[in-house]
Coordinates of C-alpha atoms and ligand atoms in Angstrom, one line a residue:
M1 CA -11.0 27.1 9.1
I2 CA -13.8 29.3 10.5
I3 CA -15.3 28.3 13.9
S4 CA -18.2 29.8 15.8
K5 CA -19.6 29.5 19.3
K6 CA -21.6 26.3 20.1
S7 CA -23.6 24.8 22.9
N8 CA -25.5 21.6 23.6
I9 CA -23.2 19.2 21.8
K10 CA -24.4 15.6 22.6
R11 CA -22.4 13.2 20.5
N12 CA -20.6 9.9 20.1
I13 CA -17.3 10.9 18.4
S14 CA -15.1 8.4 16.6
I15 CA -11.5 9.3 17.6
P16 CA -8.7 8.4 15.1
S17 CA -6.2 5.7 16.0
D18 CA -3.1 6.2 18.0
K19 CA -0.3 7.9 16.1
S20 CA 2.5 6.6 18.3
I21 CA 1.3 3.0 18.1
S22 CA 0.6 3.2 14.3
H23 CA 4.2 4.3 13.6
R24 CA 5.7 1.5 15.7
A25 CA 3.5 -1.1 14.1
I26 CA 5.0 -0.3 10.7
M27 CA 8.5 -0.2 12.0
L28 CA 8.4 -3.4 14.0
G29 CA 6.2 -5.2 11.4
S30 CA 8.9 -4.4 8.7
L31 CA 11.7 -5.8 11.0
A32 CA 9.7 -9.0 11.9
T33 CA 9.6 -12.0 9.6
G34 CA 6.2 -12.8 8.0
T35 CA 3.0 -10.9 7.8
T36 CA 1.8 -8.2 10.3
R37 CA -1.8 -7.1 10.0
V38 CA -2.7 -3.8 11.5
S39 CA -6.4 -2.9 12.0
N40 CA -7.5 0.6 12.9
F41 CA -4.2 2.0 11.6
L42 CA -4.0 5.9 11.6
L43 CA -4.0 7.0 8.0
S44 CA -2.6 10.5 8.7
D45 CA 0.3 12.4 7.1
D46 CA 2.8 11.4 9.8
C47 CA 2.1 7.7 9.6
L48 CA 1.9 7.7 5.8
A49 CA 5.4 9.2 5.9
T50 CA 6.6 6.2 8.0
I51 CA 4.9 3.8 5.5
E52 CA 6.6 5.5 2.6
C53 CA 10.1 5.3 4.2
F54 CA 9.8 1.5 4.6
R55 CA 8.4 1.1 1.1
Q56 CA 11.5 3.0 -0.1
M57 CA 13.5 0.3 1.7
G58 CA 11.8 -2.5 -0.1
I59 CA 9.1 -3.5 2.3
T60 CA 5.7 -4.3 0.7
I61 CA 2.9 -2.6 2.7
E62 CA -0.6 -3.1 1.5
E63 CA -3.2 -0.4 2.3
G64 CA -6.7 -1.6 2.5
R65 CA -9.2 -1.9 5.3
D66 CA -6.3 -3.2 7.3
I67 CA -2.6 -2.4 6.7
I68 CA -0.6 -5.5 5.8
I69 CA 3.1 -5.4 6.2
H70 CA 5.2 -8.1 4.6
G71 CA 8.2 -8.1 7.0
K72 CA 11.6 -9.3 5.9
G73 CA 13.4 -9.6 9.3
L74 CA 16.1 -7.5 10.9
H75 CA 18.4 -7.7 7.9
G76 CA 15.8 -7.5 5.2
L77 CA 15.7 -3.7 4.4
Q78 CA 17.3 -2.5 1.2
K79 CA 19.1 0.7 0.4
P80 CA 16.6 3.3 -0.7
S81 CA 17.2 4.9 -4.1
K82 CA 16.9 8.5 -2.7
A83 CA 16.9 10.3 0.7
L84 CA 14.2 9.2 3.1
Y85 CA 11.7 12.0 3.7
V86 CA 9.7 12.1 7.0
G87 CA 7.6 15.2 6.4
N88 CA 6.7 16.7 9.8
S89 CA 7.2 13.5 11.8
G90 CA 9.6 13.7 14.7
T91 CA 8.7 10.2 15.7
T92 CA 9.6 8.8 12.3
I93 CA 13.0 10.5 12.0
R94 CA 14.2 9.9 15.6
I95 CA 13.1 6.2 15.9
L96 CA 13.9 5.2 12.3
S97 CA 17.4 6.6 12.7
G98 CA 18.1 4.0 15.4
I99 CA 17.1 1.3 12.9
L100 CA 19.1 2.8 10.1
C101 CA 22.3 2.8 12.2
G102 CA 22.1 -1.0 12.1
Q103 CA 21.9 -1.4 8.3
N104 CA 24.7 -2.3 6.0
F105 CA 23.9 0.5 3.5
D106 CA 24.0 4.3 4.0
T107 CA 21.0 6.6 4.0
V108 CA 20.1 10.2 4.2
I109 CA 17.0 11.1 6.2
G110 CA 15.4 14.5 6.6
G111 CA 12.0 16.2 6.7
D112 CA 10.2 19.5 6.4
S113 CA 11.5 22.9 7.7
S114 CA 10.2 22.2 11.2
I115 CA 11.9 18.8 11.4
N116 CA 15.2 20.2 10.1
Q117 CA 15.2 22.6 13.1
R118 CA 14.3 20.2 15.9
P119 CA 17.0 18.9 18.2
M120 CA 18.7 15.6 17.0
D121 CA 21.6 15.6 19.4
R122 CA 19.3 13.7 21.9
I123 CA 19.6 10.7 19.5
L124 CA 23.0 11.4 18.0
I125 CA 24.8 11.2 21.4
P126 CA 23.5 7.8 22.4
L127 CA 23.6 6.3 18.9
R128 CA 27.2 7.5 18.5
Q129 CA 28.0 5.9 21.9
M130 CA 26.8 2.7 20.3
G131 CA 29.3 3.1 17.5
A132 CA 26.9 4.6 14.9
N133 CA 28.4 6.6 12.1
I134 CA 26.1 9.6 11.7
T135 CA 26.8 13.0 10.2
A136 CA 24.2 15.7 11.0
S137 CA 23.7 19.1 9.4
K138 CA 24.1 22.6 10.9
D139 CA 26.6 22.4 13.9
D140 CA 26.4 18.7 13.5
S141 CA 23.1 18.5 15.5
L142 CA 20.2 18.9 13.0
A143 CA 18.5 16.9 10.3
P144 CA 19.1 15.9 7.5
L145 CA 21.2 13.1 8.9
H146 CA 23.6 10.9 6.9
I147 CA 23.9 7.5 8.4
R148 CA 26.6 5.1 7.3
P149 CA 27.1 1.4 8.1
S150 CA 28.9 0.6 11.3
R151 CA 29.1 -2.2 13.9
L152 CA 26.9 -1.3 16.9
S153 CA 27.7 -2.3 20.5
S154 CA 25.2 -2.4 23.3
I155 CA 25.1 0.4 25.9
A156 CA 23.5 1.2 29.2
Y157 CA 22.2 4.7 28.7
K158 CA 20.8 7.2 31.2
S159 CA 18.6 9.5 29.2
P160 CA 18.7 13.2 30.2
V161 CA 15.2 13.6 28.8
A162 CA 12.0 11.5 29.3
S163 CA 11.5 11.0 25.6
A164 CA 10.0 7.9 24.1
Q165 CA 11.5 8.9 20.7
V166 CA 15.0 8.8 22.2
K167 CA 14.3 5.6 24.2
S168 CA 12.8 3.8 21.2
S169 CA 15.6 4.9 18.8
I170 CA 18.2 3.4 21.2
L171 CA 16.2 0.2 21.8
L172 CA 15.7 -0.4 18.1
A173 CA 19.4 0.2 17.4
G174 CA 20.0 -2.3 20.3
L175 CA 18.3 -4.9 18.1
Y176 CA 21.4 -4.7 15.9
A177 CA 23.9 -4.9 18.8
K178 CA 25.1 -8.1 20.6
G179 CA 24.2 -8.2 24.2
I180 CA 21.8 -6.1 26.3
T181 CA 21.1 -2.4 25.5
S182 CA 19.3 -0.5 28.2
V183 CA 17.8 2.9 28.6
E184 CA 16.9 4.5 31.9
E185 CA 14.9 7.6 32.3
A186 CA 14.1 9.9 35.3
V187 CA 10.4 9.4 34.6
L188 CA 9.0 6.7 32.4
S189 CA 8.1 8.0 28.9
R190 CA 5.3 6.3 26.8
N191 CA 6.1 2.6 26.7
H192 CA 4.4 1.5 23.4
T193 CA 7.7 0.4 21.9
E194 CA 8.5 -1.9 24.8
L195 CA 4.9 -3.4 24.8
M196 CA 5.0 -4.0 21.1
L197 CA 8.5 -5.4 21.0
E198 CA 7.3 -8.0 23.6
G199 CA 4.3 -8.8 21.4
F200 CA 6.6 -9.4 18.4
G201 CA 8.7 -11.8 20.5
A202 CA 11.8 -9.7 21.3
E203 CA 13.5 -10.3 24.6
I204 CA 12.7 -7.1 26.4
E205 CA 12.5 -6.4 30.1
S206 CA 11.0 -3.3 31.7
S207 CA 11.3 -2.2 35.3
A208 CA 9.9 1.1 36.7
T209 CA 12.0 3.5 34.5
K210 CA 14.3 1.2 32.7
A211 CA 13.9 -0.9 29.5
S212 CA 16.5 -3.5 28.4
I213 CA 16.5 -5.3 25.1
K214 CA 18.6 -8.3 24.0
G215 CA 20.1 -7.8 20.5
L216 CA 19.6 -9.8 17.4
A217 CA 16.0 -10.7 18.2
N218 CA 14.1 -12.9 15.9
M219 CA 10.7 -11.2 15.7
K220 CA 7.6 -12.8 14.1
G221 CA 4.7 -11.0 12.4
L222 CA 1.7 -10.2 14.6
N223 CA -1.9 -9.0 14.4
I224 CA -2.3 -5.6 16.0
R225 CA -5.4 -3.5 16.7
V226 CA -4.6 0.1 17.3
P227 CA -6.7 1.9 20.0
G228 CA -8.0 5.5 19.6
D229 CA -5.5 8.2 20.4
I230 CA -5.9 9.8 23.8
S231 CA -4.0 12.8 22.4
S232 CA -6.7 13.3 19.8
A233 CA -9.5 12.4 22.2
A234 CA -8.1 15.2 24.5
F235 CA -9.5 17.9 22.2
F236 CA -13.1 16.6 22.5
M237 CA -12.7 15.8 26.2
V238 CA -12.0 19.5 26.8
A239 CA -14.7 20.5 24.3
G240 CA -17.3 18.4 26.2
L241 CA -16.2 20.0 29.5
I242 CA -16.2 23.6 28.4
I243 CA -19.1 23.8 25.9
P244 CA -22.3 24.4 27.9
D245 CA -24.9 21.6 28.1
S246 CA -22.7 19.0 26.4
E247 CA -22.0 15.4 26.7
I248 CA -19.4 13.7 24.5
Y249 CA -18.8 9.9 24.4
M250 CA -15.7 8.4 22.8
D251 CA -15.2 4.7 22.7
N252 CA -12.0 2.6 22.4
I253 CA -9.5 5.1 23.7
G254 CA -6.0 4.0 24.7
V255 CA -5.4 4.9 28.3
N256 CA -1.9 3.6 28.9
P257 CA -0.8 5.2 32.2
T258 CA 2.3 6.7 30.4
R259 CA -0.2 8.7 28.3
A260 CA -3.2 9.3 30.5
G261 CA -2.1 12.3 32.6
I262 CA -4.7 14.5 31.1
I263 CA -7.5 12.4 32.6
K264 CA -6.1 13.0 36.1
V265 CA -5.6 16.7 35.5
L266 CA -9.0 17.4 34.1
K267 CA -10.6 15.4 37.0
D268 CA -8.6 17.4 39.5
M269 CA -9.9 20.5 37.7
G270 CA -13.4 19.3 38.5
G271 CA -14.2 17.7 35.1
D272 CA -17.0 15.2 35.0
I273 CA -15.3 12.3 33.3
T274 CA -16.4 8.7 33.4
L275 CA -14.3 5.8 32.2
S276 CA -16.0 2.5 31.4
N277 CA -15.5 -0.8 29.7
H278 CA -11.8 -1.1 30.7
R279 CA -9.9 -3.8 28.8
I280 CA -6.5 -4.7 27.5
E281 CA -6.0 -5.0 23.7
C282 CA -2.6 -6.0 22.2
G283 CA -1.0 -5.3 25.6
E284 CA -2.4 -1.7 25.8
P285 CA -5.1 -0.6 28.3
V286 CA -8.2 0.7 26.5
C287 CA -11.6 2.1 27.7
D288 CA -14.5 4.3 26.7
I289 CA -14.7 7.9 27.9
L290 CA -17.7 10.1 28.6
V291 CA -17.3 13.8 29.5
R292 CA -20.1 16.2 30.5
S293 CA -20.0 20.0 30.8
S294 CA -18.4 21.0 34.1
K295 CA -17.4 24.1 36.1
L296 CA -13.6 23.8 36.1
K297 CA -11.1 25.2 38.6
G298 CA -7.4 26.1 38.1
T299 CA -4.6 23.7 39.1
E300 CA -0.9 23.2 39.2
I301 CA 0.7 20.8 36.7
S302 CA 4.4 19.9 37.2
G303 CA 6.9 17.2 37.9
D304 CA 6.6 13.5 37.1
I305 CA 3.1 13.8 35.4
I306 CA 4.5 16.0 32.6
P307 CA 5.7 13.3 30.2
S308 CA 2.3 11.6 30.4
L309 CA 0.5 14.7 29.1
I310 CA 3.1 16.6 27.2
D311 CA 1.2 16.7 23.9
E312 CA -2.1 17.6 25.7
L313 CA -0.7 20.8 27.4
P314 CA -1.9 23.1 24.6
I315 CA -5.5 21.9 25.0
I316 CA -5.3 21.9 28.8
A317 CA -4.2 25.6 28.5
V318 CA -7.6 26.3 26.7
A319 CA -9.5 24.6 29.5
A320 CA -7.5 26.6 32.1
C321 CA -8.4 30.0 30.5
L322 CA -12.1 29.3 31.5
A323 CA -11.5 27.7 34.9
K324 CA -12.0 29.5 38.2
G325 CA -8.6 30.4 39.6
Q326 CA -5.1 30.4 38.2
T327 CA -3.3 27.4 36.5
I328 CA 0.4 27.0 36.6
I329 CA 2.2 24.7 34.2
S330 CA 5.9 24.0 35.0
D331 CA 8.7 21.5 34.1
A332 CA 7.4 21.4 30.5
K333 CA 10.4 23.0 28.7
E334 CA 10.1 20.1 26.1
L335 CA 7.1 22.0 24.8
R336 CA 9.5 24.5 23.3
V337 CA 11.0 21.9 20.9
K338 CA 7.9 20.2 19.6
E339 CA 6.4 20.8 16.1
C340 CA 6.7 24.5 17.1
D341 CA 7.5 26.3 20.3
R342 CA 4.2 25.4 21.9
I343 CA 4.6 27.7 25.0
D344 CA 5.1 30.8 22.8
A345 CA 2.4 29.7 20.3
M346 CA -0.3 29.1 22.8
T347 CA 0.5 32.2 24.8
K348 CA 0.5 34.5 21.8
E349 CA -2.6 33.0 20.1
L350 CA -4.8 32.5 23.1
N351 CA -3.9 36.1 24.3
K352 CA -5.1 37.3 20.9
M353 CA -8.4 35.7 21.8
G354 CA -8.6 37.6 25.1
A355 CA -6.8 35.1 27.4
D356 CA -4.5 36.2 30.2
I357 CA -1.4 34.0 29.9
T358 CA 2.2 34.6 30.8
A359 CA 4.8 32.4 29.2
K360 CA 7.5 30.9 31.5
D361 CA 10.7 29.3 30.4
D362 CA 9.2 25.9 31.3
G363 CA 5.5 26.4 31.1
M364 CA 2.7 29.0 31.4
I365 CA 0.8 30.9 34.1
I366 CA -2.8 31.0 33.0
R367 CA -5.1 33.4 34.7
P368 CA -8.9 32.9 34.2
V369 CA -10.9 35.2 31.9
N370 CA -14.7 35.5 31.7
M371 CA -14.8 34.8 28.0
L372 CA -12.6 34.3 24.9
K373 CA -13.3 36.2 21.7
G374 CA -12.9 35.1 18.1
T375 CA -10.2 36.6 15.9
Y376 CA -7.6 35.6 13.3
V377 CA -5.2 33.1 14.8
D378 CA -2.1 31.3 13.5
T379 CA -1.2 27.6 13.8
Y380 CA 2.6 27.8 13.3
N381 CA 1.9 24.7 11.1
D382 CA 1.5 22.7 14.2
H383 CA -1.5 20.3 14.3
R384 CA -2.0 20.4 18.0
I385 CA -1.9 24.2 18.1
A386 CA -4.5 24.3 15.3
M387 CA -6.9 21.9 17.0
S388 CA -6.5 23.6 20.4
L389 CA -7.4 27.0 18.9
A390 CA -10.4 25.4 17.1
I391 CA -11.8 24.1 20.4
A392 CA -11.2 27.6 22.0
G393 CA -13.2 29.0 19.0
L394 CA -16.2 26.8 20.0
V395 CA -16.5 28.7 23.2
A396 CA -15.4 32.2 22.0
E397 CA -17.7 35.1 21.1
G398 CA -17.8 35.8 17.4
E399 CA -15.8 34.0 14.7
T400 CA -12.4 32.4 15.1
I401 CA -10.5 32.2 11.8
I402 CA -7.6 29.7 11.9
N403 CA -5.0 30.3 9.3
N404 CA -3.2 27.4 7.8
S405 CA -5.3 24.7 9.5
E406 CA -4.3 22.0 6.8
C407 CA -1.6 20.9 9.2
I408 CA -4.4 19.1 11.2
S409 CA -4.1 16.1 8.8
I410 CA -0.7 15.3 10.5
S411 CA -2.7 13.4 13.2
F412 CA -6.5 13.9 12.8
P413 CA -7.7 14.1 9.2
Q414 CA -11.4 14.0 10.1
F415 CA -11.2 16.9 12.7
A416 CA -12.8 19.6 10.5
E417 CA -15.6 17.3 9.5
I418 CA -16.5 16.6 13.1
I419 CA -16.3 20.3 14.1
N420 CA -18.4 21.3 11.1
S421 CA -21.0 18.9 12.1
F422 CA -21.5 20.6 15.5
Ligands
S3P1 C1 6.1 10.4 20.7 C2 6.8 10.9 21.8 C3 6.7 12.2 22.3 C4 5.5 12.9 21.8 C5 5.3 12.8 20.3 C6 5.2 11.3 20.0 C7 6.3 9.0 20.3 O1 7.8 13.0 22.0 O2 5.5 14.3 22.1 O3 4.2 13.5 19.9 O4 5.5 8.5 19.5 O5 7.3 8.4 20.7 P1 9.2 12.9 22.8 O6 9.7 11.5 22.7 O7 10.1 13.9 22.2 O8 8.8 13.2 24.3

């Protein structure tokens, strides 16, 4: 992908649907009885991997204007004829593993080289506490995972990480255990699973940082409309703020408070951001977002807000390079175990473009520079690194050449088309 400098971008941009919610719709729709119709489903590589896994287990999923899932109930999945393959999708492998632990057949589940290096102990520990029979690879902590039938018991788990993948994995395993399974976090991670489980009729209770589910739920099919993904909108929020004379409007964006930390941070940095048309759809808060070019100032980002913007930190780093004053990001060590080590990746690649960033163990110190300059940059096969660098390229002098940008289809297949239309 080759990007050059732009100004005066005045657009309505249609943002793809939420990846986290799309995955969950397939999983819960498959475990409910009857038909689940999902409109605005995200047809990206990651979500297609989830669909394929459930098809392998005997669920009929129709792909048309809407996605229609013919759910077979909690005990309706069948043994797949081969190992399940999740591609690059951490959400699929971690959450689906919780479901697989409750099945009366054994499965092997793995993914691409990135997935097979990402930590799985965070789900293995609680699932094994529930009685799951899982064997992992390399030092018994990495995918592929081999999951055998076992009788699960409910647990009350205090999670050492604020991770929605971990929480969801345990809650969905909890569907197969008698009694109440609960997960408590230090800071609430994204709560789409809890909201959707409630919609499907499961008995789930949520308090500030704890979710509890009653096992053996009888879930019924549902109509779901997926909002736009704030993690994808984030790229064009920052683009609208840093490209001169620009105004970008995006409608129908999910602004669940467990996801919307970027709006607060960009506003604190001086960003001109207007939210309008607030509404609730399928239990999720949604609104329209307008951003206008702004003079940004540096900020400090740390503590409890981190889980609500963890995926947006790479693009926030781009905004911070061009802000007045230093930005410090801390308490974000989780960035090191995403699709790649996002602290190292953003530090190395933005510095190649003339940025002044020092990596810290748990974040970055970003000192402002007058301008970025285009050059060859690498994506580490990580969609969010690729898109962050592309937005940096829109304000950089000269051409920015992004190697290996195909990974963008993990979450945002139309991204190149939109950028090329600027
Ligand atoms: C996700 C949870 C987050 C996020 C990921 C999607 C989800 O990961 O980074 O992109 O859909 O549950 P963690 O659970 O590891 O924080």
